[in-house]
Structure formats: structure tokens, C-alpha cells
Tab-separated table of C-alpha atoms in Angstrom:
chain	number	residue	atom	x	y	z
A	1	MET	CA	-75.523	21.982	-32.890
A	2	GLN	CA	-77.375	20.965	-36.046
A	3	ARG	CA	-76.278	22.771	-39.189
A	4	ASP	CA	-79.055	24.765	-40.964
A	5	ARG	CA	-80.099	23.257	-44.240
A	6	GLY	CA	-80.321	25.474	-47.267
A	7	PRO	CA	-83.636	26.165	-48.958
A	8	GLY	CA	-84.924	23.306	-51.028
A	9	THR	CA	-82.751	20.732	-49.301
A	10	PRO	CA	-84.821	17.721	-48.295
A	11	PRO	CA	-84.428	16.578	-44.740
A	12	THR	CA	-82.055	13.663	-44.352
A	13	GLN	CA	-83.407	10.471	-42.921
A	14	ALA	CA	-81.411	8.459	-40.487
A	15	GLY	CA	-80.483	5.051	-41.835
A	16	PRO	CA	-81.024	1.874	-39.934
A	17	ALA	CA	-78.824	1.449	-36.871
A	18	GLU	CA	-75.744	-0.719	-37.158
A	19	GLY	CA	-76.679	-4.330	-36.645
A	20	ALA	CA	-80.362	-3.650	-37.390
A	21	ALA	CA	-82.400	-5.054	-40.281
A	22	PRO	CA	-83.597	-2.720	-43.068
A	23	ASP	CA	-87.125	-2.910	-41.686
A	24	GLY	CA	-85.909	-1.369	-38.413
A	25	LYS	CA	-85.958	-4.584	-36.400
A	26	ARG	CA	-82.704	-5.464	-34.633
A	27	ARG	CA	-81.295	-8.664	-35.957
A	28	ARG	CA	-79.507	-11.208	-33.825
A	29	THR	CA	-75.763	-11.428	-34.327
A	30	PRO	CA	-74.856	-14.929	-35.429
A	31	ARG	CA	-72.721	-16.900	-33.040
A	32	ARG	CA	-69.149	-17.485	-34.006
A	33	THR	CA	-68.323	-21.030	-34.771
A	34	GLY	CA	-65.017	-22.724	-34.010
A	35	VAL	CA	-64.318	-20.873	-30.752
A	36	ARG	CA	-61.797	-22.827	-28.683
A	37	ARG	CA	-63.027	-24.133	-25.380
A	38	HIS	CA	-60.487	-24.295	-22.585
A	39	TRP	CA	-60.796	-27.739	-21.062
A	40	TRP	CA	-59.316	-28.510	-17.650
A	41	PHE	CA	-57.189	-31.337	-19.025
A	42	THR	CA	-55.500	-29.250	-21.758
A	43	PRO	CA	-52.309	-28.526	-19.715
A	44	TRP	CA	-52.014	-32.216	-18.872
A	45	LEU	CA	-51.894	-33.073	-22.561
A	46	TYR	CA	-48.639	-31.115	-22.838
A	47	LEU	CA	-47.271	-32.855	-19.734
A	48	LEU	CA	-48.289	-36.334	-20.870
A	49	VAL	CA	-45.036	-37.238	-22.638
A	50	PRO	CA	-42.604	-35.909	-19.966
A	51	LEU	CA	-44.667	-37.492	-17.194
A	52	ALA	CA	-44.687	-40.813	-19.052
A	53	LEU	CA	-40.892	-40.664	-19.413
A	54	LEU	CA	-40.500	-39.724	-15.759
A	55	VAL	CA	-42.643	-42.608	-14.570
A	56	THR	CA	-41.056	-45.104	-16.968
A	57	PHE	CA	-37.417	-44.296	-16.286
A	58	THR	CA	-37.553	-43.061	-12.677
A	59	TYR	CA	-40.469	-44.208	-10.553
A	60	LEU	CA	-40.905	-47.699	-11.991
A	61	PRO	CA	-37.189	-48.551	-11.577
A	62	ILE	CA	-37.334	-47.247	-8.004
A	63	GLY	CA	-40.338	-49.476	-7.358
A	64	ASP	CA	-38.498	-52.487	-8.798
A	65	MET	CA	-35.449	-51.669	-6.695
A	66	ILE	CA	-37.537	-51.575	-3.519
A	67	GLY	CA	-39.090	-54.904	-4.493
A	68	TYR	CA	-35.668	-56.491	-5.101
A	69	SER	CA	-34.455	-55.306	-1.689
A	70	PHE	CA	-36.783	-57.835	-0.018
A	71	THR	CA	-35.452	-60.781	-2.046
A	72	ASP	CA	-32.250	-62.810	-2.327
A	73	TRP	CA	-32.078	-62.384	-6.123
A	74	ASP	CA	-28.619	-62.850	-7.611
A	75	GLY	CA	-29.353	-60.913	-10.808
A	76	ILE	CA	-29.307	-64.039	-13.025
A	77	SER	CA	-31.662	-66.651	-11.673
A	78	PRO	CA	-35.359	-66.254	-12.540
A	79	GLU	CA	-36.221	-67.181	-8.957
A	80	LYS	CA	-36.573	-64.415	-6.404
A	81	ASN	CA	-37.148	-65.707	-2.882
A	82	ASN	CA	-38.712	-63.299	-0.430
A	83	VAL	CA	-36.434	-62.838	2.590
A	84	GLY	CA	-38.277	-60.005	4.302
A	85	LEU	CA	-36.021	-57.538	6.120
A	86	LYS	CA	-32.960	-59.787	6.076
A	87	ASN	CA	-31.017	-57.551	3.698
A	88	TYR	CA	-31.698	-54.444	5.770
A	89	THR	CA	-30.767	-56.301	8.955
A	90	GLU	CA	-27.473	-57.346	7.393
A	91	LEU	CA	-26.748	-53.777	6.362
A	92	PHE	CA	-27.294	-52.330	9.821
A	93	THR	CA	-25.552	-55.153	11.708
A	94	ARG	CA	-22.318	-55.135	9.676
A	95	PRO	CA	-20.340	-52.008	10.655
A	96	GLU	CA	-17.911	-52.393	7.753
A	97	LEU	CA	-20.740	-51.629	5.322
A	98	PHE	CA	-21.236	-48.203	6.895
A	99	LYS	CA	-17.570	-47.299	7.274
A	100	VAL	CA	-17.668	-46.049	3.706
A	101	PHE	CA	-19.675	-43.043	4.896
A	102	LEU	CA	-16.462	-41.743	6.482
A	103	VAL	CA	-15.244	-41.287	2.922
A	104	SER	CA	-18.368	-39.248	2.200
A	105	GLY	CA	-17.354	-36.912	5.031
A	106	VAL	CA	-14.202	-35.954	3.108
A	107	TYR	CA	-16.278	-35.165	0.031
A	108	LEU	CA	-18.712	-33.172	2.167
A	109	ILE	CA	-15.891	-30.951	3.410
A	110	ALA	CA	-14.674	-30.592	-0.175
A	111	ALA	CA	-18.208	-29.608	-1.252
A	112	ALA	CA	-18.250	-26.839	1.366
A	113	VAL	CA	-14.902	-25.569	0.041
A	114	GLN	CA	-16.295	-25.768	-3.482
A	115	ILE	CA	-19.347	-23.644	-2.605
A	116	CYS	CA	-17.197	-21.044	-0.840
A	117	LEU	CA	-14.834	-20.785	-3.820
A	118	ALA	CA	-17.711	-20.529	-6.291
A	119	LEU	CA	-19.394	-17.855	-4.183
A	120	TYR	CA	-16.157	-15.865	-3.939
A	121	PHE	CA	-15.430	-15.986	-7.672
A	122	ALA	CA	-19.063	-15.248	-8.567
A	123	THR	CA	-19.035	-12.162	-6.338
A	124	VAL	CA	-15.745	-10.878	-7.753
A	125	LEU	CA	-16.715	-11.535	-11.378
A	126	SER	CA	-20.146	-9.940	-10.980
A	127	PHE	CA	-18.479	-6.524	-10.692
A	128	ASN	CA	-16.467	-4.712	-13.346
A	129	THR	CA	-13.352	-6.882	-13.428
A	130	ARG	CA	-10.866	-7.022	-16.273
A	131	PHE	CA	-11.084	-10.187	-18.382
A	132	ARG	CA	-14.030	-11.407	-16.321
A	133	ASN	CA	-15.566	-13.270	-19.261
A	134	LEU	CA	-12.268	-15.071	-19.777
A	135	PHE	CA	-12.146	-16.096	-16.121
A	136	LYS	CA	-15.771	-17.269	-16.265
A	137	GLY	CA	-14.927	-19.530	-19.177
A	138	ILE	CA	-11.803	-20.882	-17.472
A	139	LEU	CA	-13.672	-21.709	-14.281
A	140	PHE	CA	-16.670	-23.256	-16.035
A	141	PHE	CA	-14.670	-25.275	-18.575
A	142	PRO	CA	-13.848	-28.265	-16.266
A	143	TYR	CA	-17.566	-28.981	-15.820
A	144	LEU	CA	-17.910	-29.499	-19.573
A	145	ILE	CA	-15.256	-32.228	-19.709
A	146	ASN	CA	-16.332	-35.846	-19.577
A	147	GLY	CA	-15.757	-37.502	-16.199
A	148	VAL	CA	-13.861	-40.437	-17.718
A	149	ALA	CA	-11.424	-38.057	-19.410
A	150	ILE	CA	-10.940	-36.166	-16.155
A	151	GLY	CA	-10.191	-39.410	-14.335
A	152	PHE	CA	-7.490	-40.456	-16.803
A	153	VAL	CA	-5.941	-36.967	-16.894
A	154	PHE	CA	-5.602	-36.842	-13.121
A	155	LEU	CA	-4.174	-40.347	-13.029
A	156	TYR	CA	-1.105	-38.889	-14.744
A	157	PHE	CA	-1.345	-35.738	-12.656
A	158	PHE	CA	-1.126	-37.653	-9.363
A	159	GLN	CA	1.376	-40.362	-10.299
A	160	PRO	CA	4.802	-40.338	-8.551
A	161	ASP	CA	7.184	-37.858	-10.213
A	162	GLY	CA	4.186	-36.679	-12.185
A	163	THR	CA	2.839	-33.205	-12.837
A	164	LEU	CA	1.874	-32.406	-9.245
A	165	ASP	CA	5.212	-33.527	-7.817
A	166	SER	CA	7.027	-31.444	-10.428
A	167	LEU	CA	4.988	-28.355	-9.506
A	168	LEU	CA	5.662	-28.884	-5.813
A	169	ARG	CA	9.363	-29.232	-6.551
A	170	LEU	CA	9.318	-25.772	-8.109
A	171	VAL	CA	8.199	-24.239	-4.806
A	172	GLY	CA	10.723	-26.162	-2.737
A	173	ILE	CA	8.664	-29.202	-1.680
A	174	ASP	CA	10.676	-32.231	-2.660
A	175	GLY	CA	9.526	-35.804	-2.299
A	176	LYS	CA	7.510	-38.563	-3.853
A	177	PHE	CA	3.937	-38.705	-2.619
A	178	LEU	CA	1.553	-41.561	-3.316
A	179	TRP	CA	-1.397	-39.280	-3.928
A	180	ILE	CA	-3.801	-42.073	-4.875
A	181	GLY	CA	-1.877	-44.949	-3.299
A	182	ASP	CA	-1.654	-43.723	0.285
A	183	PRO	CA	-4.903	-44.305	2.264
A	184	ASP	CA	-4.263	-41.042	4.117
A	185	LEU	CA	-4.042	-39.011	0.890
A	186	VAL	CA	-6.223	-40.771	-1.654
A	187	ASN	CA	-9.611	-39.408	-0.562
A	188	LYS	CA	-8.264	-35.876	-0.198
A	189	SER	CA	-6.775	-36.073	-3.691
A	190	LEU	CA	-9.993	-37.389	-5.241
A	191	ALA	CA	-12.067	-34.804	-3.389
A	192	GLY	CA	-9.775	-32.115	-4.790
A	193	VAL	CA	-10.565	-33.336	-8.290
A	194	SER	CA	-14.281	-32.999	-7.535
A	195	VAL	CA	-13.736	-29.432	-6.312
A	196	TRP	CA	-11.895	-28.572	-9.524
A	197	ARG	CA	-14.611	-30.102	-11.657
A	198	TYR	CA	-17.820	-28.827	-10.037
A	199	THR	CA	-16.860	-25.332	-8.910
A	200	GLY	CA	-17.856	-23.998	-12.316
A	201	LEU	CA	-21.407	-25.318	-11.985
A	202	ASN	CA	-21.973	-23.477	-8.706
A	203	LEU	CA	-20.278	-20.430	-10.180
A	204	VAL	CA	-22.854	-20.235	-12.976
A	205	LEU	CA	-25.737	-20.656	-10.519
A	206	PHE	CA	-24.430	-17.912	-8.258
A	207	LEU	CA	-23.646	-15.561	-11.146
A	208	GLY	CA	-27.180	-15.855	-12.497
A	209	ALA	CA	-28.639	-15.126	-9.065
A	210	ILE	CA	-26.341	-12.157	-8.408
A	211	GLN	CA	-27.137	-10.587	-11.772
A	212	SER	CA	-30.837	-10.630	-10.890
A	213	ILE	CA	-30.225	-8.193	-8.003
A	214	PRO	CA	-31.248	-4.617	-8.962
A	215	PRO	CA	-28.120	-2.507	-9.711
A	216	HIS	CA	-29.423	0.561	-7.871
A	217	LEU	CA	-28.969	-1.280	-4.571
A	218	TYR	CA	-25.205	-1.355	-5.133
A	219	GLU	CA	-25.244	2.331	-6.042
A	220	ALA	CA	-27.155	3.234	-2.893
A	221	ALA	CA	-24.816	1.118	-0.771
A	222	ALA	CA	-21.750	2.749	-2.373
A	223	LEU	CA	-23.156	6.223	-1.630
A	224	ASP	CA	-23.576	5.175	1.995
A	225	GLY	CA	-19.921	4.151	2.105
A	226	ALA	CA	-20.370	0.359	2.084
A	227	ASN	CA	-17.356	-1.634	0.937
A	228	ARG	CA	-17.457	-4.850	-1.095
A	229	TRP	CA	-17.694	-7.096	1.958
A	230	GLN	CA	-20.615	-5.096	3.367
A	231	GLN	CA	-22.351	-5.202	-0.016
A	232	PHE	CA	-21.900	-8.954	-0.100
A	233	ARG	CA	-23.137	-9.410	3.470
A	234	HIS	CA	-26.218	-7.210	3.281
A	235	ILE	CA	-27.202	-7.359	-0.408
A	236	ILE	CA	-25.741	-10.339	-2.263
A	237	ALA	CA	-25.957	-13.056	0.405
A	238	PRO	CA	-29.627	-12.370	1.323
A	239	GLY	CA	-30.536	-11.937	-2.351
A	240	ILE	CA	-29.190	-15.329	-3.448
A	241	LYS	CA	-30.128	-17.277	-0.326
A	242	PRO	CA	-32.436	-19.728	-2.211
A	243	VAL	CA	-29.636	-20.567	-4.671
A	244	ILE	CA	-27.152	-21.120	-1.845
A	245	SER	CA	-29.674	-23.445	-0.204
A	246	LEU	CA	-30.084	-25.364	-3.464
A	247	SER	CA	-26.304	-25.688	-3.843
A	248	ALA	CA	-26.066	-27.010	-0.280
A	249	ILE	CA	-28.660	-29.698	-1.015
A	250	LEU	CA	-26.849	-30.730	-4.200
A	251	ALA	CA	-23.529	-30.792	-2.323
A	252	ILE	CA	-24.825	-33.017	0.477
A	253	SER	CA	-26.570	-35.454	-1.847
A	254	GLY	CA	-23.563	-35.501	-4.155
A	255	SER	CA	-21.130	-36.240	-1.325
A	256	LEU	CA	-23.261	-39.207	-0.252
A	257	ALA	CA	-23.506	-40.573	-3.805
A	258	VAL	CA	-19.955	-40.061	-5.086
A	259	PHE	CA	-19.119	-42.591	-7.774
A	260	GLU	CA	-17.545	-41.496	-11.038
A	261	ILE	CA	-14.131	-40.063	-10.103
A	262	PRO	CA	-13.080	-42.656	-7.459
A	263	TYR	CA	-14.396	-45.550	-9.557
A	264	ILE	CA	-12.366	-44.483	-12.593
A	265	MET	CA	-9.176	-43.518	-10.789
A	266	THR	CA	-8.907	-46.169	-8.054
A	267	GLY	CA	-11.855	-48.547	-8.399
A	268	GLY	CA	-12.452	-48.086	-4.678
A	269	ALA	CA	-8.981	-49.350	-3.682
A	270	ASN	CA	-6.751	-47.999	-0.885
A	271	GLY	CA	-9.692	-46.946	1.258
A	272	SER	CA	-11.429	-44.851	-1.424
A	273	GLN	CA	-14.525	-47.016	-1.734
A	274	THR	CA	-17.760	-45.046	-1.503
A	275	PHE	CA	-21.251	-46.255	-0.687
A	276	VAL	CA	-22.243	-46.367	-4.358
A	277	ILE	CA	-19.109	-48.289	-5.374
A	278	GLN	CA	-19.759	-50.737	-2.549
A	279	SER	CA	-23.325	-51.282	-3.766
A	280	ILE	CA	-22.151	-51.881	-7.334
A	281	ASN	CA	-19.569	-54.398	-6.147
A	282	MET	CA	-22.267	-56.213	-4.178
A	283	ALA	CA	-24.409	-56.515	-7.277
A	284	PHE	CA	-21.916	-57.245	-10.049
A	285	LYS	CA	-18.999	-58.870	-8.226
A	286	PHE	CA	-20.732	-60.871	-5.519
A	287	ASP	CA	-24.126	-61.358	-7.261
A	288	LYS	CA	-26.079	-59.977	-4.309
A	289	PHE	CA	-28.638	-57.856	-6.100
A	290	GLY	CA	-31.056	-58.013	-3.184
A	291	LEU	CA	-28.493	-56.659	-0.733
A	292	ALA	CA	-27.310	-54.060	-3.251
A	293	SER	CA	-30.903	-52.922	-3.802
A	294	ALA	CA	-31.392	-52.571	-0.044
A	295	SER	CA	-28.208	-50.537	0.092
A	296	ALA	CA	-29.501	-48.253	-2.662
A	297	VAL	CA	-32.833	-47.823	-0.858
A	298	VAL	CA	-31.007	-46.840	2.333
A	299	LEU	CA	-28.930	-44.311	0.399
A	300	LEU	CA	-32.056	-42.835	-1.195
A	301	ALA	CA	-33.747	-42.583	2.214
A	302	MET	CA	-30.694	-40.853	3.684
A	303	ILE	CA	-30.594	-38.278	0.892
A	304	LEU	CA	-34.309	-37.548	1.282
A	305	LEU	CA	-33.908	-37.270	5.064
A	306	VAL	CA	-30.958	-34.895	4.801
A	307	THR	CA	-32.849	-32.787	2.256
A	308	TRP	CA	-35.899	-32.624	4.530
A	309	ILE	CA	-33.791	-31.617	7.547
A	310	GLN	CA	-32.037	-28.959	5.510
A	311	ARG	CA	-35.392	-27.585	4.350
A	312	ARG	CA	-36.643	-27.480	7.933
A	313	LEU	CA	-33.540	-25.724	9.226
A	314	VAL	CA	-33.325	-23.303	6.305
A	315	PRO	CA	-36.859	-22.868	4.939
A	316	GLU	CA	-37.214	-21.534	1.439
A	317	GLU	CA	-38.230	-17.897	1.519
A	318	ARG	CA	-39.148	-15.555	-1.274
A	319	VAL	CA	-36.572	-12.790	-1.445
A	320	GLU	CA	-37.712	-9.412	-2.724
A	321	LEU	CA	-35.093	-6.727	-3.232
A	322	SER	CA	-36.142	-3.294	-4.324
């Protein structure tokens, strides 16, 4: 409703509309300058440096390694004679070169034990447990220690009349055991060190996955009378299935490529030589870089094959819990 004007009040005239010229004509709004244009290659500019590092320090060395595997290069001479598939033929026709994979079987069993322990501790510590932060730190601490230091510490731990023998004597088990000198015990002892060291890594992975599960699911399960085992079976295990699958892949590849602990503690002696240690000895002790490169290529192919089979048997699925 328009308000009545008093007598003598001149009628008001509407001013020019916003954005219009004083003469009543609408003026064109000037274009903004300096507007950023989103080019398709902009994300690749951010990835340029990491991709360059990845290609330089990963893919190019792998390409060189594959090239060396077809030569008889000794690592010193500038001459590299092409020998075709001779190195691969030698690998697959000498059974003693593949006996070292029996050692990997011990580490594979230890990796399964390691995953089970990490999953158990992660489940227990994800609930309201006294001193749970302290226990998390204790379990994760071994992963932070340098592998060389761990090797030297456990050399004293496993020596005759050492720390382990003294602990066993306290519980009534008397005797001197050659933990890293007996071929029947050495791989089990070294695999136990790996379990102690890497359980904390899997623990952190599992804890992060369990904490991402909505809390109301536990409350609903508790109201329905579900115990801890039933909560783990029907809520936790399906919810962290992708992380368990990832841990399994890392465990299998790690058991095939074990190197650090046995190399430091035994140097591959007493039947503890792994495939990686054998390849290093071929290259740096016997100057057979071509054969060692072929061995490394075979190991890489085996890890990729095992990973592919694992992905086919346990496909990655998106888990949605609500």
C-alpha cells in the first residue's frame, strides 16, 4: 500500500535502476579480469614431483634389473653379454636355489600368528580397558626400533645361558638350547623376532579401522544380548575386512622377502638363508649380478602373482555400516 503524501509534497521520482546509466539505458557490467581458469593439467602439476621421484627411484631401477637378468654381467666389467634366458633356466633347474622358500613358509606361519595377535589386542583395546593407552604404546614400541638394534639385542637374548634360557629356567625348563645355532630352531626363533617387531604395525592398522565403526552398533548389539565374541564376529570383522585383506597381502609379500633380521643375526647360516639373502650373496659374493637380477625378477613376479590371487579370492568390497 502506498502511503498518502501530505499536501504540498512533490511526487517522488524513481531513480535509475541499479546497474543502469543515468540516462535510463542499462549499462553492461564490465567483465572481471584475472579469473582463474581450471585447466585439465593442473592436478598433474602437483603430481609432477612425486611421479618423477617414483619413476626415477622405482620404475627405472626395475627396468635396469630386468635388463641385467638377461646378461652375464659380474657387476664390475663394463661388458654385458646377452645370454637370453640362461639365468632363468639355471634358477628353475637348480632345486637348491628354491629350497630357501621353505624358510619363507616358517615366516608365513609367523605372519598369520602376528595378524591374529594384533587383531586380538586391537579388539580388546578398542573397548574401555584400564591402561589401554599404555598397552598400545608397549605393543607399538618395537616397530619404532631400528632393525639392526633389534638384531643385536636378540643375539644376546638367544645365546646359550642368555636371557631366554634364564627365563625358561624360572618356569622349570632347564637346558641349553642353540636357538640360532640349531637348524631346527633357528628359523622359528627368527620368525618369533619378526612377530614381536611387526605386531604393533598391524595393531595400529586394526585400531584405526575399528574406531571408524559407528558406536551405536555396539550399543544396539549389547541391548540384543550380544557378547564380545558376537560383536567381533558380526560387527568388527566385517567392518575391517579391507584392512585385514591389506595386512594379509603385506604378510605374504613380507614372508617372501624376509631379509633384515636373519641377515643381521645369522647371515643366512645354519639353514636360515632366505631368497633375498641368497640373491645378495649371488651378486656380491659370487659376482653373478645377472643371475641375482633374474632371482629378484622371479621374486617380484611371485609377489605380484600372490597379490593377484589374493585379490581374486577375496575381492575388495566397500563396507558400509550404519
